[in-house]
XYZ file of C-alpha atoms in Angstrom:
679
model
C 12.473 64.632 -109.420
C 8.822 65.351 -108.946
C 6.807 64.127 -105.938
C 4.991 61.317 -107.839
C 8.225 59.839 -109.092
C 9.704 59.907 -105.579
C 6.680 58.132 -104.095
C 6.728 55.464 -106.893
C 10.415 54.722 -106.238
C 9.916 54.405 -102.478
C 7.011 52.011 -103.040
C 9.287 49.851 -105.231
C 12.004 49.880 -102.612
C 9.566 48.831 -99.875
C 8.117 46.159 -102.053
C 11.568 44.796 -102.883
C 12.569 44.823 -99.189
C 9.402 42.929 -98.243
C 10.008 40.403 -101.017
C 13.567 39.815 -99.827
C 12.398 39.366 -96.256
C 9.756 36.889 -97.433
C 12.361 34.923 -99.343
C 14.564 34.831 -96.292
C 11.732 33.621 -94.148
C 10.992 30.827 -96.599
C 14.564 29.907 -96.847
C 14.764 29.812 -92.957
C 11.605 27.638 -92.774
C 12.967 25.367 -95.474
C 16.311 25.094 -93.691
C 14.479 24.161 -90.542
C 12.132 21.773 -92.196
C 14.199 20.129 -94.848
C 17.596 18.602 -94.930
C 18.155 19.173 -91.132
C 19.149 16.804 -88.379
C 15.636 15.702 -87.402
C 14.882 14.715 -91.031
C 18.120 12.721 -91.284
C 17.310 10.927 -88.037
C 13.759 10.110 -89.136
C 15.096 8.842 -92.482
C 17.470 6.488 -90.648
C 14.672 5.332 -88.375
C 12.344 4.671 -91.321
C 14.910 2.454 -92.883
C 15.230 0.473 -89.654
C 11.520 0.383 -88.756
C 9.182 0.862 -91.738
C 5.908 2.637 -91.050
C 7.050 5.074 -88.418
C 5.210 8.391 -88.487
C 7.280 11.192 -90.007
C 7.291 14.993 -89.587
C 7.651 17.313 -86.593
C 5.743 16.063 -83.609
C 5.277 18.002 -80.397
C 3.601 17.731 -76.991
C 2.071 20.887 -75.483
C 1.891 20.947 -71.751
C 0.548 24.386 -70.691
C 0.149 23.185 -67.105
C 3.950 22.670 -67.011
C 4.658 25.653 -69.126
C 6.468 23.692 -71.740
C 6.119 22.388 -75.328
C 8.418 19.486 -76.276
C 9.358 18.220 -79.721
C 11.695 15.554 -78.392
C 9.463 12.761 -79.699
C 10.255 13.930 -83.230
C 13.589 12.106 -82.897
C 12.631 9.755 -80.052
C 9.382 8.200 -81.360
C 9.386 4.833 -79.499
C 9.958 5.906 -75.920
C 6.928 3.957 -74.666
C 7.315 0.875 -76.970
C 8.757 -2.087 -75.019
C 9.813 -3.704 -78.239
C 12.667 -1.327 -78.396
C 14.047 -2.012 -74.902
C 17.814 -2.031 -74.800
C 18.265 -0.237 -78.124
C 20.577 2.700 -78.373
C 18.948 6.183 -78.551
C 17.263 7.769 -80.221
C 15.348 4.726 -81.528
C 14.970 3.238 -78.008
C 12.415 2.754 -75.371
C 12.863 4.724 -72.137
C 14.807 2.614 -69.670
C 13.147 1.426 -66.485
C 9.428 1.722 -65.648
C 9.410 5.540 -65.219
C 6.923 6.180 -68.022
C 4.370 3.856 -66.442
C 3.685 6.620 -63.914
C 4.980 9.456 -66.091
C 3.523 9.018 -69.553
C 5.100 11.205 -72.179
C 1.805 12.792 -73.213
C 1.273 13.984 -69.668
C 4.818 14.946 -68.650
C 6.767 15.548 -71.785
C 10.516 15.133 -71.607
C 12.180 18.360 -70.552
C 10.369 18.483 -67.200
C 12.696 15.667 -66.108
C 15.621 15.749 -68.548
C 16.015 19.498 -69.046
C 17.133 20.831 -72.400
C 15.356 22.962 -75.078
C 12.160 21.131 -75.950
C 11.428 23.078 -79.097
C 14.769 22.363 -80.631
C 15.134 20.077 -83.638
C 18.864 19.347 -83.454
C 21.025 17.776 -80.785
C 23.257 20.777 -80.017
C 20.336 23.069 -79.303
C 18.183 20.450 -77.640
C 20.864 19.452 -75.203
C 21.907 23.129 -74.628
C 25.019 21.957 -72.759
C 27.274 24.054 -74.882
C 27.972 27.467 -73.206
C 27.454 28.993 -76.675
C 23.808 27.862 -76.527
C 22.186 30.350 -74.147
C 19.470 28.179 -72.708
C 18.770 28.352 -68.959
C 18.101 24.648 -68.374
C 20.612 22.412 -70.149
C 20.101 18.654 -70.577
C 20.859 16.796 -67.301
C 23.024 13.723 -67.171
C 23.291 11.017 -64.552
C 23.294 11.302 -61.627
C 22.077 14.916 -61.721
C 18.919 14.068 -63.655
C 17.669 12.611 -60.368
C 17.400 16.222 -59.113
C 14.335 16.556 -61.426
C 12.670 13.856 -59.373
C 13.149 16.088 -56.312
C 10.905 18.713 -57.722
C 7.866 16.507 -57.027
C 9.098 13.755 -54.786
C 11.804 15.215 -52.435
C 10.574 15.195 -48.775
C 13.321 16.744 -46.661
C 11.756 15.496 -43.452
C 10.609 11.926 -44.024
C 8.757 10.021 -41.380
C 9.564 6.820 -39.412
C 10.878 4.968 -42.416
C 14.378 6.346 -41.660
C 16.581 9.179 -42.857
C 15.961 8.325 -46.539
C 12.296 7.504 -46.219
C 10.979 5.187 -48.880
C 13.423 5.756 -51.703
C 11.754 6.160 -55.090
C 13.037 3.726 -57.625
C 15.948 5.149 -59.586
C 16.612 8.005 -57.203
C 19.210 6.445 -54.930
C 21.691 9.291 -55.473
C 19.089 11.904 -54.634
C 18.186 9.968 -51.488
C 21.803 9.717 -50.576
C 22.175 13.442 -51.063
C 19.380 13.952 -48.597
C 21.118 11.815 -45.988
C 24.403 13.757 -46.562
C 22.485 17.081 -46.361
C 21.157 15.999 -42.942
C 24.399 14.386 -41.779
C 26.492 17.467 -42.530
C 24.115 19.752 -40.714
C 23.366 22.027 -43.661
C 20.185 23.308 -42.061
C 22.223 24.700 -39.288
C 22.999 27.682 -41.553
C 20.376 27.392 -44.304
C 16.593 27.354 -44.181
C 14.773 24.891 -46.405
C 11.016 24.277 -46.408
C 10.663 26.653 -43.482
C 13.234 25.019 -41.174
C 16.829 25.979 -40.508
C 19.330 28.629 -39.558
C 19.626 32.220 -40.700
C 23.367 32.470 -41.498
C 23.173 31.329 -45.076
C 20.671 31.842 -47.925
C 17.296 30.097 -48.015
C 17.683 26.926 -50.080
C 13.956 26.173 -50.466
C 13.961 27.191 -54.181
C 17.638 26.814 -54.936
C 16.963 24.208 -57.591
C 14.935 26.618 -59.607
C 17.970 28.779 -60.388
C 19.371 28.612 -63.878
C 23.052 28.447 -64.814
C 22.879 32.164 -65.606
C 22.173 32.833 -61.947
C 25.704 31.554 -61.052
C 29.015 33.285 -61.572
C 31.689 31.022 -63.068
C 34.357 33.659 -62.722
C 36.216 31.651 -60.088
C 35.333 28.168 -61.359
C 37.514 26.215 -63.765
C 36.047 23.542 -66.011
C 32.553 23.103 -67.344
C 29.984 25.785 -66.766
C 27.191 23.651 -65.296
C 25.229 24.088 -62.096
C 26.349 20.701 -60.755
C 30.016 21.572 -61.307
C 29.601 25.011 -59.686
C 27.934 23.478 -56.617
C 30.660 20.838 -56.176
C 33.428 23.373 -56.454
C 31.569 25.587 -54.020
C 31.272 22.772 -51.473
C 34.979 22.046 -51.769
C 36.086 25.699 -51.344
C 33.266 28.212 -50.706
C 35.558 31.207 -50.171
C 37.287 30.780 -53.551
C 34.140 30.296 -55.580
C 32.094 32.926 -53.661
C 34.517 35.484 -52.100
C 33.287 36.596 -48.714
C 31.328 33.362 -48.117
C 31.183 32.306 -44.414
C 30.517 28.686 -45.341
C 32.883 25.997 -44.177
C 34.534 23.544 -46.643
C 32.761 20.269 -46.969
C 35.189 17.293 -46.979
C 33.404 14.670 -49.058
C 34.317 12.037 -51.632
C 33.538 12.753 -55.215
C 30.477 10.506 -55.332
C 29.135 12.214 -52.170
C 29.665 15.630 -53.692
C 27.605 14.398 -56.650
C 24.850 13.295 -54.368
C 24.803 16.567 -52.414
C 24.781 18.624 -55.560
C 21.848 16.481 -56.869
C 19.926 17.159 -53.679
C 20.466 20.956 -53.780
C 19.528 21.070 -57.484
C 16.316 19.231 -56.527
C 15.255 21.775 -53.923
C 12.397 23.671 -55.577
C 8.787 24.666 -55.290
C 7.771 24.721 -58.938
C 4.526 26.251 -60.227
C 2.953 22.896 -61.277
C -0.491 21.268 -60.900
C -0.851 19.782 -57.406
C -1.491 16.246 -58.731
C 2.121 16.094 -59.879
C 3.518 16.196 -56.367
C 3.765 13.394 -53.811
C 1.744 13.707 -50.662
C 4.781 14.066 -48.435
C 6.068 16.979 -50.528
C 2.707 18.692 -50.614
C 2.566 18.466 -46.800
C 5.991 20.078 -46.436
C 5.093 22.904 -48.841
C 2.019 23.457 -46.583
C 4.187 23.382 -43.469
C 2.748 20.033 -42.313
C 5.910 18.002 -41.924
C 7.108 15.181 -39.723
C 8.650 16.158 -36.416
C 12.404 15.821 -35.871
C 13.419 13.823 -32.841
C 16.257 15.128 -30.632
C 19.035 13.055 -32.209
C 17.947 13.822 -35.752
C 17.521 17.529 -34.976
C 21.017 17.637 -33.568
C 22.526 16.038 -36.671
C 20.449 18.102 -39.067
C 20.701 21.485 -37.351
C 23.678 21.520 -35.009
C 26.422 19.100 -36.187
C 27.943 21.370 -38.870
C 29.286 23.665 -36.108
C 29.320 21.475 -32.927
C 30.559 18.318 -34.650
C 28.859 15.073 -35.536
C 29.521 13.747 -32.063
C 29.186 17.045 -30.256
C 33.028 17.434 -30.186
C 32.981 21.103 -31.167
C 35.863 23.060 -32.678
C 38.912 24.175 -30.805
C 40.336 27.698 -30.839
C 43.764 26.547 -31.841
C 42.428 25.384 -35.229
C 39.564 27.765 -35.876
C 39.408 31.542 -35.638
C 36.314 31.242 -33.499
C 35.986 28.012 -31.594
C 32.731 26.180 -31.031
C 31.904 24.569 -27.612
C 31.881 20.835 -27.282
C 28.430 19.839 -26.248
C 29.486 16.321 -25.623
C 32.338 17.307 -23.269
C 31.966 15.270 -20.084
C 32.402 18.316 -17.793
C 29.878 20.437 -19.644
C 27.384 17.490 -19.533
C 27.908 17.122 -15.789
C 26.960 20.734 -15.119
C 24.628 21.979 -17.761
C 20.910 22.273 -17.021
C 17.956 21.891 -19.376
C 17.115 25.515 -18.710
C 20.615 26.661 -19.826
C 20.341 24.634 -23.014
C 16.892 25.762 -23.908
C 17.640 29.370 -23.174
C 20.700 29.234 -25.413
C 18.763 27.536 -28.181
C 16.052 30.181 -28.029
C 18.281 33.271 -27.635
C 21.457 32.310 -29.389
C 24.654 34.206 -28.658
C 25.246 37.814 -29.790
C 28.406 38.558 -31.708
C 28.784 34.846 -32.417
C 27.546 32.515 -35.165
C 25.117 30.917 -32.706
C 21.857 32.384 -33.962
C 18.448 32.031 -32.345
C 16.522 28.786 -32.862
C 13.218 30.287 -31.695
C 10.179 28.989 -33.512
C 9.359 32.175 -35.327
C 12.856 32.350 -36.813
C 13.955 28.756 -37.308
C 10.654 26.905 -37.784
C 11.729 24.579 -35.053
C 8.546 23.462 -33.135
C 8.221 23.587 -29.389
C 8.091 19.802 -29.080
C 11.183 19.533 -31.314
C 13.026 21.979 -29.113
C 12.181 19.906 -26.052
C 13.417 16.764 -27.743
C 16.613 18.531 -28.767
C 17.193 19.754 -25.269
C 16.630 16.283 -24.006
C 19.108 14.828 -26.445
C 21.748 17.474 -25.643
C 21.315 16.786 -21.894
C 20.736 13.047 -21.678
C 21.507 11.659 -25.099
C 24.590 13.077 -26.744
C 26.800 12.377 -23.706
C 25.833 8.757 -23.925
C 26.596 8.764 -27.634
C 30.051 10.304 -27.083
C 31.150 8.900 -23.721
C 32.591 5.458 -23.287
C 31.235 3.386 -20.416
C 32.065 5.087 -17.107
C 35.289 3.790 -15.554
C 34.861 1.962 -12.280
C 37.084 3.486 -9.573
C 38.774 1.067 -7.202
C 39.362 3.744 -4.577
C 37.815 3.579 -1.154
C 34.871 5.858 -0.392
C 37.053 8.141 1.814
C 39.649 8.507 -0.946
C 36.932 9.254 -3.474
C 35.472 11.908 -1.271
C 38.875 13.481 -0.616
C 39.684 13.518 -4.352
C 36.393 14.717 -5.759
C 34.150 16.200 -3.101
C 36.253 17.918 -0.406
C 37.006 20.908 -2.552
C 33.366 22.053 -2.219
C 31.973 20.215 0.811
C 35.037 20.414 3.054
C 37.606 17.817 4.186
C 35.241 16.382 6.855
C 31.930 17.209 5.247
C 31.592 20.412 7.196
C 30.565 22.412 4.156
C 32.065 25.347 2.164
C 30.845 26.175 -1.312
C 28.567 23.145 -0.990
C 26.308 22.267 1.900
C 27.555 20.492 4.991
C 27.157 16.785 4.477
C 27.958 15.696 8.062
C 24.799 17.107 9.532
C 22.486 14.707 11.352
C 19.584 16.940 10.196
C 20.468 16.033 6.600
C 21.577 12.436 6.893
C 18.755 11.341 9.266
C 16.170 12.334 6.619
C 17.922 11.698 3.331
C 17.600 8.159 1.928
C 20.396 6.359 0.164
C 18.483 6.643 -3.087
C 18.357 10.400 -2.729
C 22.055 10.658 -1.979
C 22.977 8.387 -4.856
C 20.667 10.215 -7.293
C 22.153 13.533 -6.369
C 25.663 12.178 -6.755
C 24.989 10.608 -10.129
C 22.967 13.361 -11.702
C 24.075 16.530 -9.906
C 21.933 19.626 -9.601
C 21.267 21.810 -12.590
C 21.969 25.548 -12.153
C 24.059 24.839 -9.110
C 27.827 24.027 -8.743
C 26.993 20.368 -8.074
C 28.031 18.277 -11.073
C 26.940 14.735 -11.834
C 29.443 12.000 -10.908
C 28.024 9.115 -12.911
C 31.383 8.815 -14.749
C 32.881 7.306 -11.565
C 30.774 4.170 -12.077
C 28.102 2.454 -10.075
C 30.361 0.763 -7.535
C 32.303 3.909 -6.783
C 29.092 5.863 -6.247
C 27.908 3.196 -3.774
C 31.225 3.453 -1.930
C 30.819 7.290 -1.776
C 27.317 7.001 -0.368
C 28.594 4.495 2.213
C 31.338 6.921 3.263
C 28.920 9.824 3.651
C 26.814 7.490 5.729
C 29.588 7.192 8.300
C 28.635 10.710 9.392
C 24.962 9.839 10.015
C 22.364 7.163 9.360
C 18.866 7.466 7.938
C 16.104 7.194 10.507
C 12.675 6.242 9.317
C 10.122 8.196 11.304
C 6.378 7.718 11.008
C 4.644 10.986 9.838
C 0.910 11.314 9.615
C -0.830 11.615 6.243
C -1.120 15.173 5.045
C -4.332 16.792 3.747
C -4.609 17.789 0.108
C -2.201 20.672 -0.613
C -3.202 24.075 -2.017
C -0.644 25.531 -4.378
C -1.726 29.203 -4.028
C -1.649 29.065 -0.167
C 1.712 27.342 -0.407
C 3.061 30.091 -2.663
C 2.077 32.723 -0.088
C 3.661 30.682 2.723
C 6.900 30.341 0.799
C 7.029 34.079 0.081
C 6.509 35.146 3.708
C 8.312 32.339 5.522
C 10.965 30.831 3.199
C 12.120 33.364 0.590
C 14.203 35.406 3.043
C 16.791 32.548 3.059
C 16.049 30.523 -0.006
C 15.491 33.351 -2.388
C 12.373 35.040 -3.721
C 12.124 32.407 -6.435
C 13.653 29.558 -4.532
C 16.972 30.048 -6.352
C 19.018 30.130 -3.224
C 20.307 32.690 -0.855
C 21.784 31.982 2.607
C 19.964 28.740 2.192
C 20.241 26.245 -0.779
C 18.115 26.443 -3.942
C 14.946 24.482 -3.196
C 12.900 25.414 -6.247
C 15.244 23.331 -8.402
C 14.104 20.571 -10.720
C 16.905 18.149 -9.955
C 16.624 18.688 -6.230
C 12.858 18.177 -6.237
C 13.129 15.140 -8.510
C 15.611 13.516 -6.070
C 13.946 14.542 -2.790
C 10.937 12.465 -1.756
C 7.986 14.046 0.059
C 9.084 12.762 3.523
C 12.499 14.410 3.154
C 10.876 17.798 2.347
C 8.265 17.551 5.111
C 10.699 16.432 7.742
C 13.257 19.040 6.802
C 10.648 21.782 7.034
C 9.275 20.372 10.224
C 12.543 19.562 12.059
C 15.015 22.076 10.529
C 18.749 21.544 10.445
C 20.835 21.710 13.552
C 23.711 24.229 13.593
C 22.211 26.117 10.647
C 19.720 29.014 10.269
C 17.083 26.427 9.280
C 14.830 25.843 12.322
C 11.966 23.371 12.662
C 8.732 25.033 11.698
C 6.658 22.613 13.710
C 9.015 21.650 16.501
C 10.859 24.891 17.423
C 8.239 27.540 16.928
C 5.085 28.356 18.800
C 2.189 30.767 18.129
C 1.173 32.142 14.791
C 4.372 31.294 12.925
C 4.196 27.614 13.669
C 3.135 25.520 10.666
C 0.438 22.852 10.961
C -0.148 19.805 8.674
C -2.220 21.811 6.232
C 0.600 24.369 5.897
C 3.094 21.614 5.237
C 0.851 20.178 2.613
C 0.426 23.577 0.944
C 4.198 24.160 0.866
C 4.721 20.727 -0.616
C 2.122 21.371 -3.256
C 3.743 24.656 -4.205
C 7.237 23.097 -4.505
C 6.006 20.178 -6.566
C 4.081 22.493 -8.938
C 7.116 24.656 -9.439
C 9.226 21.652 -10.339
C 7.083 21.259 -13.509
C 6.988 24.889 -14.549
C 9.520 26.952 -16.540
C 10.828 29.992 -14.670
C 10.347 33.533 -15.798
C 14.116 33.956 -15.723
C 17.139 31.789 -15.012
C 17.909 33.351 -11.738
C 21.609 33.640 -10.995
C 21.254 32.532 -7.359
C 23.402 33.412 -4.388
C 27.133 33.912 -4.417
C 29.198 35.103 -1.422
C 32.179 36.294 -3.516
C 33.473 39.861 -3.913
C 33.937 41.613 -7.268
C 37.120 43.496 -6.661
C 39.451 40.643 -5.687
C 37.730 38.642 -8.405
C 38.801 41.130 -11.001
C 42.460 40.685 -9.986
C 42.112 36.963 -10.119
C 40.546 37.117 -13.576
C 43.359 39.335 -14.883
C 45.957 36.937 -13.472
C 44.399 33.622 -14.480
C 41.722 34.030 -17.117
C 42.330 37.093 -19.374
C 45.021 35.334 -21.487
C 42.423 33.096 -23.057
C 39.053 34.780 -22.471
C 40.297 38.310 -23.184
C 40.949 41.313 -20.957
C 37.283 42.335 -21.189
C 35.843 38.841 -21.519
C 35.493 39.230 -25.301
C 36.888 35.753 -26.095
C 40.193 35.372 -27.943
C 41.374 31.736 -27.452
C 38.355 30.668 -25.421
C 34.645 31.467 -25.246
C 33.503 34.980 -24.719
C 32.374 35.398 -21.078
C 31.247 39.028 -21.360
C 28.185 37.968 -23.314
C 24.683 38.809 -22.147
C 23.015 35.588 -23.439
C 25.672 33.498 -21.639
C 25.332 35.386 -18.394
C 21.549 35.067 -18.501
C 21.692 31.374 -19.159
C 24.432 30.545 -16.704
C 23.638 30.714 -13.008
C 26.311 31.489 -10.427
C 26.371 27.801 -9.594
C 27.083 26.867 -13.218
C 29.875 29.427 -13.399
C 31.338 28.229 -10.095
C 31.085 24.582 -11.170
C 32.757 25.362 -14.500
C 35.693 27.152 -12.724
C 36.005 24.224 -10.296
C 35.839 21.395 -12.768
C 37.361 22.998 -15.788
C 36.836 21.270 -19.170
C 38.642 18.075 -19.741
C 40.249 17.813 -23.183
C 40.516 21.556 -23.522
C 43.002 24.221 -22.198
C 40.424 25.141 -19.459
C 42.001 23.840 -16.244
C 40.097 22.599 -13.166
C 40.690 25.381 -10.636
C 39.144 23.397 -7.805
C 41.736 20.631 -7.943
C 45.462 20.935 -7.548
C 47.957 19.374 -9.978
C 51.719 19.025 -10.002
C 52.032 22.292 -11.912
C 49.209 24.327 -10.420
C 47.659 24.962 -7.025
C 43.963 24.834 -6.576
C 41.974 27.993 -5.888
C 40.291 28.069 -2.537
C 36.561 28.552 -2.303
C 36.792 32.244 -1.674
C 38.975 32.803 -4.780
C 36.523 30.849 -6.912
C 33.438 32.681 -5.623
C 35.226 36.005 -6.109
C 35.738 35.123 -9.753
C 32.042 34.338 -10.126
C 31.200 37.739 -8.626
C 33.430 39.470 -11.090
C 31.947 37.620 -14.043
C 28.445 38.396 -12.812
C 29.292 42.101 -12.799
C 29.330 42.017 -16.535
C 25.647 41.217 -16.783
C 23.805 44.363 -17.737
C 20.335 43.065 -18.757
C 17.899 40.438 -17.761
C 16.534 38.309 -20.658
C 13.277 36.433 -19.972
C 13.223 32.684 -20.165
C 11.212 31.407 -23.159
C 7.600 30.393 -22.841
C 6.331 27.050 -21.590
C 7.892 24.068 -23.254
C 6.002 21.002 -24.207
C 7.130 17.702 -22.578
C 9.680 16.016 -24.773
C 12.089 13.161 -24.962
C 14.231 14.519 -22.164
C 12.356 12.703 -19.378
C 12.410 9.419 -21.332
C 16.125 9.651 -21.918
C 16.762 10.600 -18.369
C 14.916 7.565 -17.022
C 16.468 5.025 -19.350
């Protein structure tokens, strides 16, 4: 075969192949354009409604990145004459197209499905054999599409659901469940939340091909995968740390709808509601303390702050609503823990740069944890019928001595105290306690019982009103120097307490009126190391009225400022005997090295930096009602009480575990805490 013959034959083969390919393309086009489902549908429609336009119709929406041919088979979507008809020859139900005209929105942006398809199987794309990433959505999950433009996770004052958009009740309910179940405690969405789970901000943009259905029985849809994952996260996603969500079927539907609606799609801005645009820009509504707790904390700490016990869970979670915790915990402790978290525990940091929680929101949350959640959990305090002397013997003598002579707590039978302390000051201290000290609040006894306690303490000394001249205007800086050189040797460098009590203490300074402070400084306390700075000294050390005013200004200023650290304060205990006591009484639950086994880990640097010696001592003394933690300050029929020395020794041993000092977070804005406290 010569070369010319070979070339001629190859040209004929190429021409024949091209002709065959052309025929196949024509046949494919003919198959798609004649005798197919869309033609059959249009033929049936033409018989029912003469004059309908025929042929393939499509809507191109480059701004939404879609082209829809759905109107080829659904030609009367915006014609009210066809209300109530069965699809496809039916008007769209409801008034949705009034604000969402088909020519501007198309169909698949809301309904999902394959918009270019011309038969039902491919258009719906719900068959796993049709490999399309966004199948047609059915009720109620179609409401997730509304979330793309209208879902505000942090609605304003209109309530948890905000102003529900018509037809999106399931989506709105999903948002309520999402908040109620505390999902943001582990997941971030729209810039706010925890760091233990994946960011959900764009979860709704995932396609079904982004999910593994290996461990999921039933239909291979995103909604079904999510519901099965909520029911049993570990089975669906081996290794998942997520807790099971115990919800009814319809609530699972709502939560799945909400998660599918979480997205930040690339769409023109005029498609979004104003609230959603603000959230995408980081301008959202603030969370108040109660809402912040439910949204961020309740998944772990319980919807009422009840926590999780160690007998049921591998790692328990403290009860923030526990009455004994509430009686002792300070705002500083709560805020420090929120900001720093707990290492080696699932309590992550809630600092602004990590969680997106704003300073004012942190303040409100601290206020709710201190003054709100206890009221939400506790029943009305029980009124005690005991006499004041019996109340004192039962509750107070373990720290203040049988006759008020003092011990762990200050001596209450001093004339120097009772002559200058008003009944209001005594009652406030009894009711609210002193944060960062071992003095708990006793409001749970009831108002009448507290009045009887005050009356009993008054039997040791009466208040004496003494006229004191007006003081000049105080100077904080000069007062600071005076405190450093004259007071810190007993009361601590930062007023945290030493041989003398903690005087730079918010609760103390809130309860103590100016005359109490001035008279105590001036007159001192008999039978203690506190002498009178105006009555018992002479010469250069003696304080004048200006000095008293300066000290008062310094103390009042410090009451409004956050400390640099939560100072541990004084403790007279000894570490070595404390270690023996710990091994005998505490190690079984808290672990030999304080690592926590059946009770919280005590050898934890964040805990030891948040908890003052007073807090530790108060916890040992009171215990935790409703938990296995006994009250070691009070004897029972089965257990003797620890004496003050044994308790302070335990504190000294626990403090020996602290290896680092962690600074207290920066200045906090005023929040709801003061409002709640003063209700």
